[in-house]
Amino acid sequence: SPFPATGGEIPWTYRHFTEPYISLAMAAAVTSKIKLGTGITLVPERNPLILAKEISVLDRHSNGRFIFGVGAGWNREEADMMGADFDHRWTQSEEAVSALKQLWTNDQAEFHGRYYDFPPVYSYPKPVQKPHPPVLLGGQAKNVLQRVIRWGDGWLPNRATPSQIQESRMILDTLAAERGRDPASISISVFGQPHDVTRQQIDDYLNAGAIRVSIWPTHCDSEQEMGEQMERIADAVLR
C-alpha cells in the first residue's frame, strides 16, 4: 500500500517503531504526571482479551494516566497478514472497543459479536480510570466525528489545522447534543505536530477547541539525543 501522506514509499522510520505498551510502561516508571497514550493502537490487529489486560495494567502502574488512542490502519497488506478485516476495519474496531469496555467494567464479561466471541471470563486488574481510560479515535475520514460521538470519548486528528479543529469542534458539539451526550465530555487532542512547533501555534490549536497538542520528535539514535531534543521542545512550548 502507498503511504497516505505522500502516495509513495513508506518512510523508513516506520520500520523502527518500538512496541508502544512496553515503551509506555517504561515511561510510567520514571514519570508521575505526564499523560501516556497511543497514537494509535491498531485494534483490529490485536486480541481484545489480551489488549484489555495490557491497558488495565498500564493504567494501574501509571496511576490512571493512560489515554487509549484508537485507529484502524491504512495498510491492506499488514491488515491481511494480521488477520484484520481491512474493508470493514472501522466496524471491527468498534466491536473490539465494545468488547474491551465489557472486560474493563464488568466483574465477569462475555461478548458475542461478528469478530469476537468469548464466554463469561474474568479480566483483572481493572483500570484505575472509571469507567475506563478515555478512548480517542484517530483518522480524518468523513465519518470519524460520527464515530467519536457513537462510541468514543474524543478525537485524535493527525496534522489537522487550527481551522479544521475549530470547525470540527462545532460539529462535535452539535452531534453530541443530538445524541444526548454532553459536548464537554468529547475532547479533541491534536496529534503529530513537528518538533519545531512554536508556543503560538500550540495556542492557536487550544483556542480552536483542542485540549492538548502532542509533539512528534524527530528520529534519534540515542537516549541522550532524545533528551536534548525534549529539552529544546520544553523550552519552546512550556517555559
PDB file of C-alpha atoms in Angstrom:
ATOM      1  CA  SER A   1       0.000   0.000   0.000  1.00  0.00           C
ATOM      2  CA  PRO A   2       1.306   3.518  -0.762  1.00  0.00           C
ATOM      3  CA  PHE A   3       1.960   5.856   2.165  1.00  0.00           C
ATOM      4  CA  PRO A   4      -1.201   8.024   2.545  1.00  0.00           C
ATOM      5  CA  ALA A   5       0.605  11.305   3.207  1.00  0.00           C
ATOM      6  CA  THR A   6       2.669  11.172   0.013  1.00  0.00           C
ATOM      7  CA  GLY A   7       1.297   8.380  -2.150  1.00  0.00           C
ATOM      8  CA  GLY A   8       4.810   6.966  -2.343  1.00  0.00           C
ATOM      9  CA  GLU A   9       7.054   4.618  -0.408  1.00  0.00           C
ATOM     10  CA  ILE A  10       6.513   4.029   3.302  1.00  0.00           C
ATOM     11  CA  PRO A  11       9.068   6.122   5.296  1.00  0.00           C
ATOM     12  CA  TRP A  12      11.986   4.167   6.673  1.00  0.00           C
ATOM     13  CA  THR A  13      11.096   5.270  10.205  1.00  0.00           C
ATOM     14  CA  TYR A  14       8.030   3.004  10.047  1.00  0.00           C
ATOM     15  CA  ARG A  15      10.409   0.065  10.315  1.00  0.00           C
ATOM     16  CA  HIS A  16      11.797   1.366  13.593  1.00  0.00           C
ATOM     17  CA  PHE A  17       8.731   1.812  15.805  1.00  0.00           C
ATOM     18  CA  THR A  18       9.069   0.355  19.277  1.00  0.00           C
ATOM     19  CA  GLU A  19       6.290  -1.699  20.872  1.00  0.00           C
ATOM     20  CA  PRO A  20       4.079   1.002  22.425  1.00  0.00           C
ATOM     21  CA  TYR A  21       2.866  -0.717  25.580  1.00  0.00           C
ATOM     22  CA  ILE A  22       6.322  -1.826  26.686  1.00  0.00           C
ATOM     23  CA  SER A  23       7.665   1.655  25.958  1.00  0.00           C
ATOM     24  CA  LEU A  24       4.818   3.315  27.856  1.00  0.00           C
ATOM     25  CA  ALA A  25       5.387   1.016  30.825  1.00  0.00           C
ATOM     26  CA  MET A  26       8.999   2.224  30.910  1.00  0.00           C
ATOM     27  CA  ALA A  27       7.793   5.830  30.718  1.00  0.00           C
ATOM     28  CA  ALA A  28       5.287   5.235  33.521  1.00  0.00           C
ATOM     29  CA  ALA A  29       8.086   4.023  35.789  1.00  0.00           C
ATOM     30  CA  VAL A  30      10.101   7.240  35.508  1.00  0.00           C
ATOM     31  CA  THR A  31       7.299   9.840  35.409  1.00  0.00           C
ATOM     32  CA  SER A  32       4.458  10.844  37.703  1.00  0.00           C
ATOM     33  CA  LYS A  33       2.334  13.493  35.950  1.00  0.00           C
ATOM     34  CA  ILE A  34       2.644  13.350  32.182  1.00  0.00           C
ATOM     35  CA  LYS A  35      -0.115  11.595  30.256  1.00  0.00           C
ATOM     36  CA  LEU A  36       0.739   8.366  28.446  1.00  0.00           C
ATOM     37  CA  GLY A  37      -1.045   7.392  25.272  1.00  0.00           C
ATOM     38  CA  THR A  38      -1.003   5.544  21.995  1.00  0.00           C
ATOM     39  CA  GLY A  39      -1.166   7.355  18.697  1.00  0.00           C
ATOM     40  CA  ILE A  40      -2.568   4.978  17.693  1.00  0.00           C
ATOM     41  CA  THR A  41      -3.265   1.307  18.582  1.00  0.00           C
ATOM     42  CA  LEU A  42      -4.425  -0.713  15.578  1.00  0.00           C
ATOM     43  CA  VAL A  43      -7.183  -2.505  17.442  1.00  0.00           C
ATOM     44  CA  PRO A  44      -8.303  -4.758  14.524  1.00  0.00           C
ATOM     45  CA  GLU A  45      -4.843  -6.313  14.645  1.00  0.00           C
ATOM     46  CA  ARG A  46      -4.908  -7.126  18.378  1.00  0.00           C
ATOM     47  CA  ASN A  47      -6.801  -9.605  20.519  1.00  0.00           C
ATOM     48  CA  PRO A  48      -9.134  -7.677  22.861  1.00  0.00           C
ATOM     49  CA  LEU A  49      -8.761 -10.237  25.658  1.00  0.00           C
ATOM     50  CA  ILE A  50      -5.013  -9.561  25.760  1.00  0.00           C
ATOM     51  CA  LEU A  51      -5.261  -5.850  24.990  1.00  0.00           C
ATOM     52  CA  ALA A  52      -7.769  -5.249  27.800  1.00  0.00           C
ATOM     53  CA  LYS A  53      -5.320  -6.573  30.382  1.00  0.00           C
ATOM     54  CA  GLU A  54      -2.336  -4.735  28.890  1.00  0.00           C
ATOM     55  CA  ILE A  55      -4.186  -1.428  29.092  1.00  0.00           C
ATOM     56  CA  SER A  56      -5.582  -2.085  32.567  1.00  0.00           C
ATOM     57  CA  VAL A  57      -2.161  -2.939  33.963  1.00  0.00           C
ATOM     58  CA  LEU A  58      -0.577   0.096  32.308  1.00  0.00           C
ATOM     59  CA  ASP A  59      -3.332   2.338  33.669  1.00  0.00           C
ATOM     60  CA  ARG A  60      -2.738   0.983  37.162  1.00  0.00           C
ATOM     61  CA  HIS A  61       1.053   1.288  37.004  1.00  0.00           C
ATOM     62  CA  SER A  62       0.694   4.872  35.778  1.00  0.00           C
ATOM     63  CA  ASN A  63      -1.993   5.706  38.372  1.00  0.00           C
ATOM     64  CA  GLY A  64      -4.638   6.464  35.766  1.00  0.00           C
ATOM     65  CA  ARG A  65      -2.582   8.398  33.209  1.00  0.00           C
ATOM     66  CA  PHE A  66      -3.240   6.312  30.094  1.00  0.00           C
ATOM     67  CA  ILE A  67      -5.088   7.648  27.030  1.00  0.00           C
ATOM     68  CA  PHE A  68      -6.225   4.998  24.542  1.00  0.00           C
ATOM     69  CA  GLY A  69      -5.705   6.290  21.009  1.00  0.00           C
ATOM     70  CA  VAL A  70      -7.502   4.003  18.545  1.00  0.00           C
ATOM     71  CA  GLY A  71      -7.028   3.556  14.831  1.00  0.00           C
ATOM     72  CA  ALA A  72      -7.943   1.098  12.110  1.00  0.00           C
ATOM     73  CA  GLY A  73      -4.913   1.381   9.835  1.00  0.00           C
ATOM     74  CA  TRP A  74      -4.358   2.054   6.145  1.00  0.00           C
ATOM     75  CA  ASN A  75      -2.015  -0.755   5.068  1.00  0.00           C
ATOM     76  CA  ARG A  76      -4.032  -3.561   3.488  1.00  0.00           C
ATOM     77  CA  GLU A  77      -1.097  -5.964   3.359  1.00  0.00           C
ATOM     78  CA  GLU A  78      -0.393  -5.530   7.056  1.00  0.00           C
ATOM     79  CA  ALA A  79      -4.066  -5.918   7.983  1.00  0.00           C
ATOM     80  CA  ASP A  80      -4.392  -9.096   5.925  1.00  0.00           C
ATOM     81  CA  MET A  81      -1.246 -10.531   7.491  1.00  0.00           C
ATOM     82  CA  MET A  82      -2.541  -9.799  10.998  1.00  0.00           C
ATOM     83  CA  GLY A  83      -5.998 -11.236  10.364  1.00  0.00           C
ATOM     84  CA  ALA A  84      -7.950  -7.952  10.307  1.00  0.00           C
ATOM     85  CA  ASP A  85     -10.911  -7.293   8.029  1.00  0.00           C
ATOM     86  CA  PHE A  86      -9.436  -4.384   6.067  1.00  0.00           C
ATOM     87  CA  ASP A  87     -12.566  -3.494   4.102  1.00  0.00           C
ATOM     88  CA  HIS A  88     -14.585  -3.229   7.326  1.00  0.00           C
ATOM     89  CA  ARG A  89     -11.793  -2.231   9.689  1.00  0.00           C
ATOM     90  CA  TRP A  90     -13.711   0.523  11.483  1.00  0.00           C
ATOM     91  CA  THR A  91     -16.660  -1.793  12.048  1.00  0.00           C
ATOM     92  CA  GLN A  92     -14.221  -4.284  13.530  1.00  0.00           C
ATOM     93  CA  SER A  93     -12.599  -1.531  15.611  1.00  0.00           C
ATOM     94  CA  GLU A  94     -15.943  -0.507  17.076  1.00  0.00           C
ATOM     95  CA  GLU A  95     -16.696  -4.100  18.025  1.00  0.00           C
ATOM     96  CA  ALA A  96     -13.229  -4.542  19.547  1.00  0.00           C
ATOM     97  CA  VAL A  97     -13.646  -1.440  21.714  1.00  0.00           C
ATOM     98  CA  SER A  98     -17.097  -2.636  22.772  1.00  0.00           C
ATOM     99  CA  ALA A  99     -15.541  -5.909  23.897  1.00  0.00           C
ATOM    100  CA  LEU A 100     -12.794  -4.026  25.741  1.00  0.00           C
ATOM    101  CA  LYS A 101     -15.354  -1.946  27.620  1.00  0.00           C
ATOM    102  CA  GLN A 102     -17.152  -5.107  28.709  1.00  0.00           C
ATOM    103  CA  LEU A 103     -13.902  -6.535  30.029  1.00  0.00           C
ATOM    104  CA  TRP A 104     -12.958  -3.315  31.820  1.00  0.00           C
ATOM    105  CA  THR A 105     -16.287  -2.627  33.510  1.00  0.00           C
ATOM    106  CA  ASN A 106     -17.827  -5.995  34.412  1.00  0.00           C
ATOM    107  CA  ASP A 107     -16.875  -8.417  37.153  1.00  0.00           C
ATOM    108  CA  GLN A 108     -17.474 -11.217  34.668  1.00  0.00           C
ATOM    109  CA  ALA A 109     -17.616 -10.291  30.980  1.00  0.00           C
ATOM    110  CA  GLU A 110     -18.792 -12.083  27.887  1.00  0.00           C
ATOM    111  CA  PHE A 111     -19.109 -10.967  24.300  1.00  0.00           C
ATOM    112  CA  HIS A 112     -20.751 -12.356  21.196  1.00  0.00           C
ATOM    113  CA  GLY A 113     -20.144 -10.435  18.003  1.00  0.00           C
ATOM    114  CA  ARG A 114     -19.196 -10.765  14.379  1.00  0.00           C
ATOM    115  CA  TYR A 115     -15.457 -10.674  15.012  1.00  0.00           C
ATOM    116  CA  TYR A 116     -15.068 -11.529  18.681  1.00  0.00           C
ATOM    117  CA  ASP A 117     -16.850 -14.194  20.675  1.00  0.00           C
ATOM    118  CA  PHE A 118     -15.979 -15.326  24.169  1.00  0.00           C
ATOM    119  CA  PRO A 119     -17.907 -16.890  27.079  1.00  0.00           C
ATOM    120  CA  PRO A 120     -18.038 -15.377  30.579  1.00  0.00           C
ATOM    121  CA  VAL A 121     -14.473 -14.596  31.655  1.00  0.00           C
ATOM    122  CA  TYR A 122     -12.690 -12.677  34.392  1.00  0.00           C
ATOM    123  CA  SER A 123     -10.320  -9.909  33.363  1.00  0.00           C
ATOM    124  CA  TYR A 124      -8.316  -8.321  36.157  1.00  0.00           C
ATOM    125  CA  PRO A 125      -6.990  -5.940  37.276  1.00  0.00           C
ATOM    126  CA  LYS A 126      -9.442  -3.247  36.244  1.00  0.00           C
ATOM    127  CA  PRO A 127      -8.256   0.189  35.079  1.00  0.00           C
ATOM    128  CA  VAL A 128      -7.810   2.974  37.617  1.00  0.00           C
ATOM    129  CA  GLN A 129      -9.828   5.378  35.452  1.00  0.00           C
ATOM    130  CA  LYS A 130     -13.569   4.816  35.621  1.00  0.00           C
ATOM    131  CA  PRO A 131     -15.358   3.516  33.770  1.00  0.00           C
ATOM    132  CA  HIS A 132     -12.219   3.058  31.628  1.00  0.00           C
ATOM    133  CA  PRO A 133      -9.371   5.073  30.064  1.00  0.00           C
ATOM    134  CA  PRO A 134     -10.573   7.661  27.535  1.00  0.00           C
ATOM    135  CA  VAL A 135     -10.990   6.246  24.029  1.00  0.00           C
ATOM    136  CA  LEU A 136      -9.787   8.699  21.375  1.00  0.00           C
ATOM    137  CA  LEU A 137     -10.417   7.895  17.733  1.00  0.00           C
ATOM    138  CA  GLY A 138      -7.794   8.778  15.166  1.00  0.00           C
ATOM    139  CA  GLY A 139      -8.326   9.443  11.485  1.00  0.00           C
ATOM    140  CA  GLN A 140      -9.762  12.216   9.369  1.00  0.00           C
ATOM    141  CA  ALA A 141     -12.270  10.325   7.231  1.00  0.00           C
ATOM    142  CA  LYS A 142     -15.651  11.928   6.679  1.00  0.00           C
ATOM    143  CA  ASN A 143     -17.360   9.644   9.211  1.00  0.00           C
ATOM    144  CA  VAL A 144     -14.827   9.982  12.023  1.00  0.00           C
ATOM    145  CA  LEU A 145     -16.762  12.584  14.022  1.00  0.00           C
ATOM    146  CA  GLN A 146     -19.918  10.473  13.934  1.00  0.00           C
ATOM    147  CA  ARG A 147     -17.856   7.532  15.189  1.00  0.00           C
ATOM    148  CA  VAL A 148     -16.451   9.630  18.015  1.00  0.00           C
ATOM    149  CA  ILE A 149     -19.933  10.537  19.212  1.00  0.00           C
ATOM    150  CA  ARG A 150     -21.222   6.990  18.854  1.00  0.00           C
ATOM    151  CA  TRP A 151     -18.520   5.080  20.713  1.00  0.00           C
ATOM    152  CA  GLY A 152     -15.571   7.314  21.600  1.00  0.00           C
ATOM    153  CA  ASP A 153     -14.564   9.909  24.161  1.00  0.00           C
ATOM    154  CA  GLY A 154     -12.633  12.176  21.837  1.00  0.00           C
ATOM    155  CA  TRP A 155     -10.950  12.775  18.500  1.00  0.00           C
ATOM    156  CA  LEU A 156      -7.210  12.403  17.835  1.00  0.00           C
ATOM    157  CA  PRO A 157      -6.547  14.013  14.433  1.00  0.00           C
ATOM    158  CA  ASN A 158      -3.124  13.898  12.826  1.00  0.00           C
ATOM    159  CA  ARG A 159      -1.774  17.033  11.122  1.00  0.00           C
ATOM    160  CA  ALA A 160      -5.063  18.929  11.278  1.00  0.00           C
ATOM    161  CA  THR A 161      -5.034  22.720  11.025  1.00  0.00           C
ATOM    162  CA  PRO A 162      -6.471  25.067  13.673  1.00  0.00           C
ATOM    163  CA  SER A 163      -9.315  25.990  11.310  1.00  0.00           C
ATOM    164  CA  GLN A 164     -10.170  22.288  10.875  1.00  0.00           C
ATOM    165  CA  ILE A 165     -10.135  21.872  14.647  1.00  0.00           C
ATOM    166  CA  GLN A 166     -12.456  24.841  15.119  1.00  0.00           C
ATOM    167  CA  GLU A 167     -14.906  23.583  12.504  1.00  0.00           C
ATOM    168  CA  SER A 168     -14.830  20.040  13.864  1.00  0.00           C
ATOM    169  CA  ARG A 169     -15.347  21.275  17.430  1.00  0.00           C
ATOM    170  CA  MET A 170     -18.598  22.902  16.369  1.00  0.00           C
ATOM    171  CA  ILE A 171     -19.704  19.762  14.532  1.00  0.00           C
ATOM    172  CA  LEU A 172     -18.902  17.572  17.550  1.00  0.00           C
ATOM    173  CA  ASP A 173     -20.878  19.872  19.837  1.00  0.00           C
ATOM    174  CA  THR A 174     -23.910  19.636  17.555  1.00  0.00           C
ATOM    175  CA  LEU A 175     -23.673  15.866  17.114  1.00  0.00           C
ATOM    176  CA  ALA A 176     -23.206  15.317  20.849  1.00  0.00           C
ATOM    177  CA  ALA A 177     -26.288  17.382  21.689  1.00  0.00           C
ATOM    178  CA  GLU A 178     -28.344  15.494  19.124  1.00  0.00           C
ATOM    179  CA  ARG A 179     -27.303  12.192  20.694  1.00  0.00           C
ATOM    180  CA  GLY A 180     -27.891  13.344  24.263  1.00  0.00           C
ATOM    181  CA  ARG A 181     -24.220  13.497  25.190  1.00  0.00           C
ATOM    182  CA  ASP A 182     -22.533  16.361  26.998  1.00  0.00           C
ATOM    183  CA  PRO A 183     -20.369  18.154  24.383  1.00  0.00           C
ATOM    184  CA  ALA A 184     -17.831  18.941  27.100  1.00  0.00           C
ATOM    185  CA  SER A 185     -17.251  15.203  27.542  1.00  0.00           C
ATOM    186  CA  ILE A 186     -15.939  14.911  23.956  1.00  0.00           C
ATOM    187  CA  SER A 187     -12.351  16.100  23.638  1.00  0.00           C
ATOM    188  CA  ILE A 188     -10.018  16.944  20.766  1.00  0.00           C
ATOM    189  CA  SER A 189      -6.327  16.105  21.120  1.00  0.00           C
ATOM    190  CA  VAL A 190      -4.116  17.231  18.241  1.00  0.00           C
ATOM    191  CA  PHE A 191      -1.513  14.630  17.338  1.00  0.00           C
ATOM    192  CA  GLY A 192       1.776  14.632  15.464  1.00  0.00           C
ATOM    193  CA  GLN A 193       2.892  18.249  15.476  1.00  0.00           C
ATOM    194  CA  PRO A 194       6.507  18.715  14.331  1.00  0.00           C
ATOM    195  CA  HIS A 195       9.339  19.118  16.797  1.00  0.00           C
ATOM    196  CA  ASP A 196       9.836  22.759  15.805  1.00  0.00           C
ATOM    197  CA  VAL A 197       6.250  23.814  16.613  1.00  0.00           C
ATOM    198  CA  THR A 198       6.013  27.141  18.424  1.00  0.00           C
ATOM    199  CA  ARG A 199       4.064  28.179  21.507  1.00  0.00           C
ATOM    200  CA  GLN A 200       1.905  30.438  19.349  1.00  0.00           C
ATOM    201  CA  GLN A 201       0.973  27.526  17.089  1.00  0.00           C
ATOM    202  CA  ILE A 202       0.000  25.444  20.108  1.00  0.00           C
ATOM    203  CA  ASP A 203      -2.108  28.315  21.449  1.00  0.00           C
ATOM    204  CA  ASP A 204      -3.857  28.503  18.069  1.00  0.00           C
ATOM    205  CA  TYR A 205      -4.937  24.869  18.465  1.00  0.00           C
ATOM    206  CA  LEU A 206      -6.041  25.352  22.058  1.00  0.00           C
ATOM    207  CA  ASN A 207      -8.036  28.445  21.164  1.00  0.00           C
ATOM    208  CA  ALA A 208      -9.680  26.489  18.331  1.00  0.00           C
ATOM    209  CA  GLY A 209     -11.029  23.890  20.753  1.00  0.00           C
ATOM    210  CA  ALA A 210      -8.295  21.318  21.357  1.00  0.00           C
ATOM    211  CA  ILE A 211      -7.461  20.382  24.947  1.00  0.00           C
ATOM    212  CA  ARG A 212      -3.934  19.132  24.225  1.00  0.00           C
ATOM    213  CA  VAL A 213      -1.314  19.056  21.484  1.00  0.00           C
ATOM    214  CA  SER A 214       1.197  16.226  21.196  1.00  0.00           C
ATOM    215  CA  ILE A 215       4.546  16.854  19.535  1.00  0.00           C
ATOM    216  CA  TRP A 216       6.346  14.293  17.419  1.00  0.00           C
ATOM    217  CA  PRO A 217      10.128  14.448  17.936  1.00  0.00           C
ATOM    218  CA  THR A 218      12.424  13.589  15.079  1.00  0.00           C
ATOM    219  CA  HIS A 219      14.194  10.231  14.992  1.00  0.00           C
ATOM    220  CA  CYS A 220      17.184   9.954  17.324  1.00  0.00           C
ATOM    221  CA  ASP A 221      19.887   7.333  17.637  1.00  0.00           C
ATOM    222  CA  SER A 222      20.410   7.628  21.379  1.00  0.00           C
ATOM    223  CA  GLU A 223      18.594   8.473  24.600  1.00  0.00           C
ATOM    224  CA  GLN A 224      20.937  11.448  25.046  1.00  0.00           C
ATOM    225  CA  GLU A 225      19.899  12.918  21.689  1.00  0.00           C
ATOM    226  CA  MET A 226      16.240  12.419  22.512  1.00  0.00           C
ATOM    227  CA  GLY A 227      16.698  14.023  25.920  1.00  0.00           C
ATOM    228  CA  GLU A 228      18.324  17.066  24.330  1.00  0.00           C
ATOM    229  CA  GLN A 229      15.511  17.329  21.806  1.00  0.00           C
ATOM    230  CA  MET A 230      12.881  17.073  24.541  1.00  0.00           C
ATOM    231  CA  GLU A 231      14.633  19.893  26.414  1.00  0.00           C
ATOM    232  CA  ARG A 232      14.506  22.086  23.302  1.00  0.00           C
ATOM    233  CA  ILE A 233      10.801  21.335  22.853  1.00  0.00           C
ATOM    234  CA  ALA A 234      10.104  22.146  26.508  1.00  0.00           C
ATOM    235  CA  ASP A 235      11.994  25.422  26.218  1.00  0.00           C
ATOM    236  CA  ALA A 236       9.958  26.379  23.163  1.00  0.00           C
ATOM    237  CA  VAL A 237       6.454  25.471  24.288  1.00  0.00           C
ATOM    238  CA  LEU A 238       6.324  25.125  28.064  1.00  0.00           C
ATOM    239  CA  ARG A 239       8.668  27.611  29.667  1.00  0.00           C
TER     240      ARG A 239
END
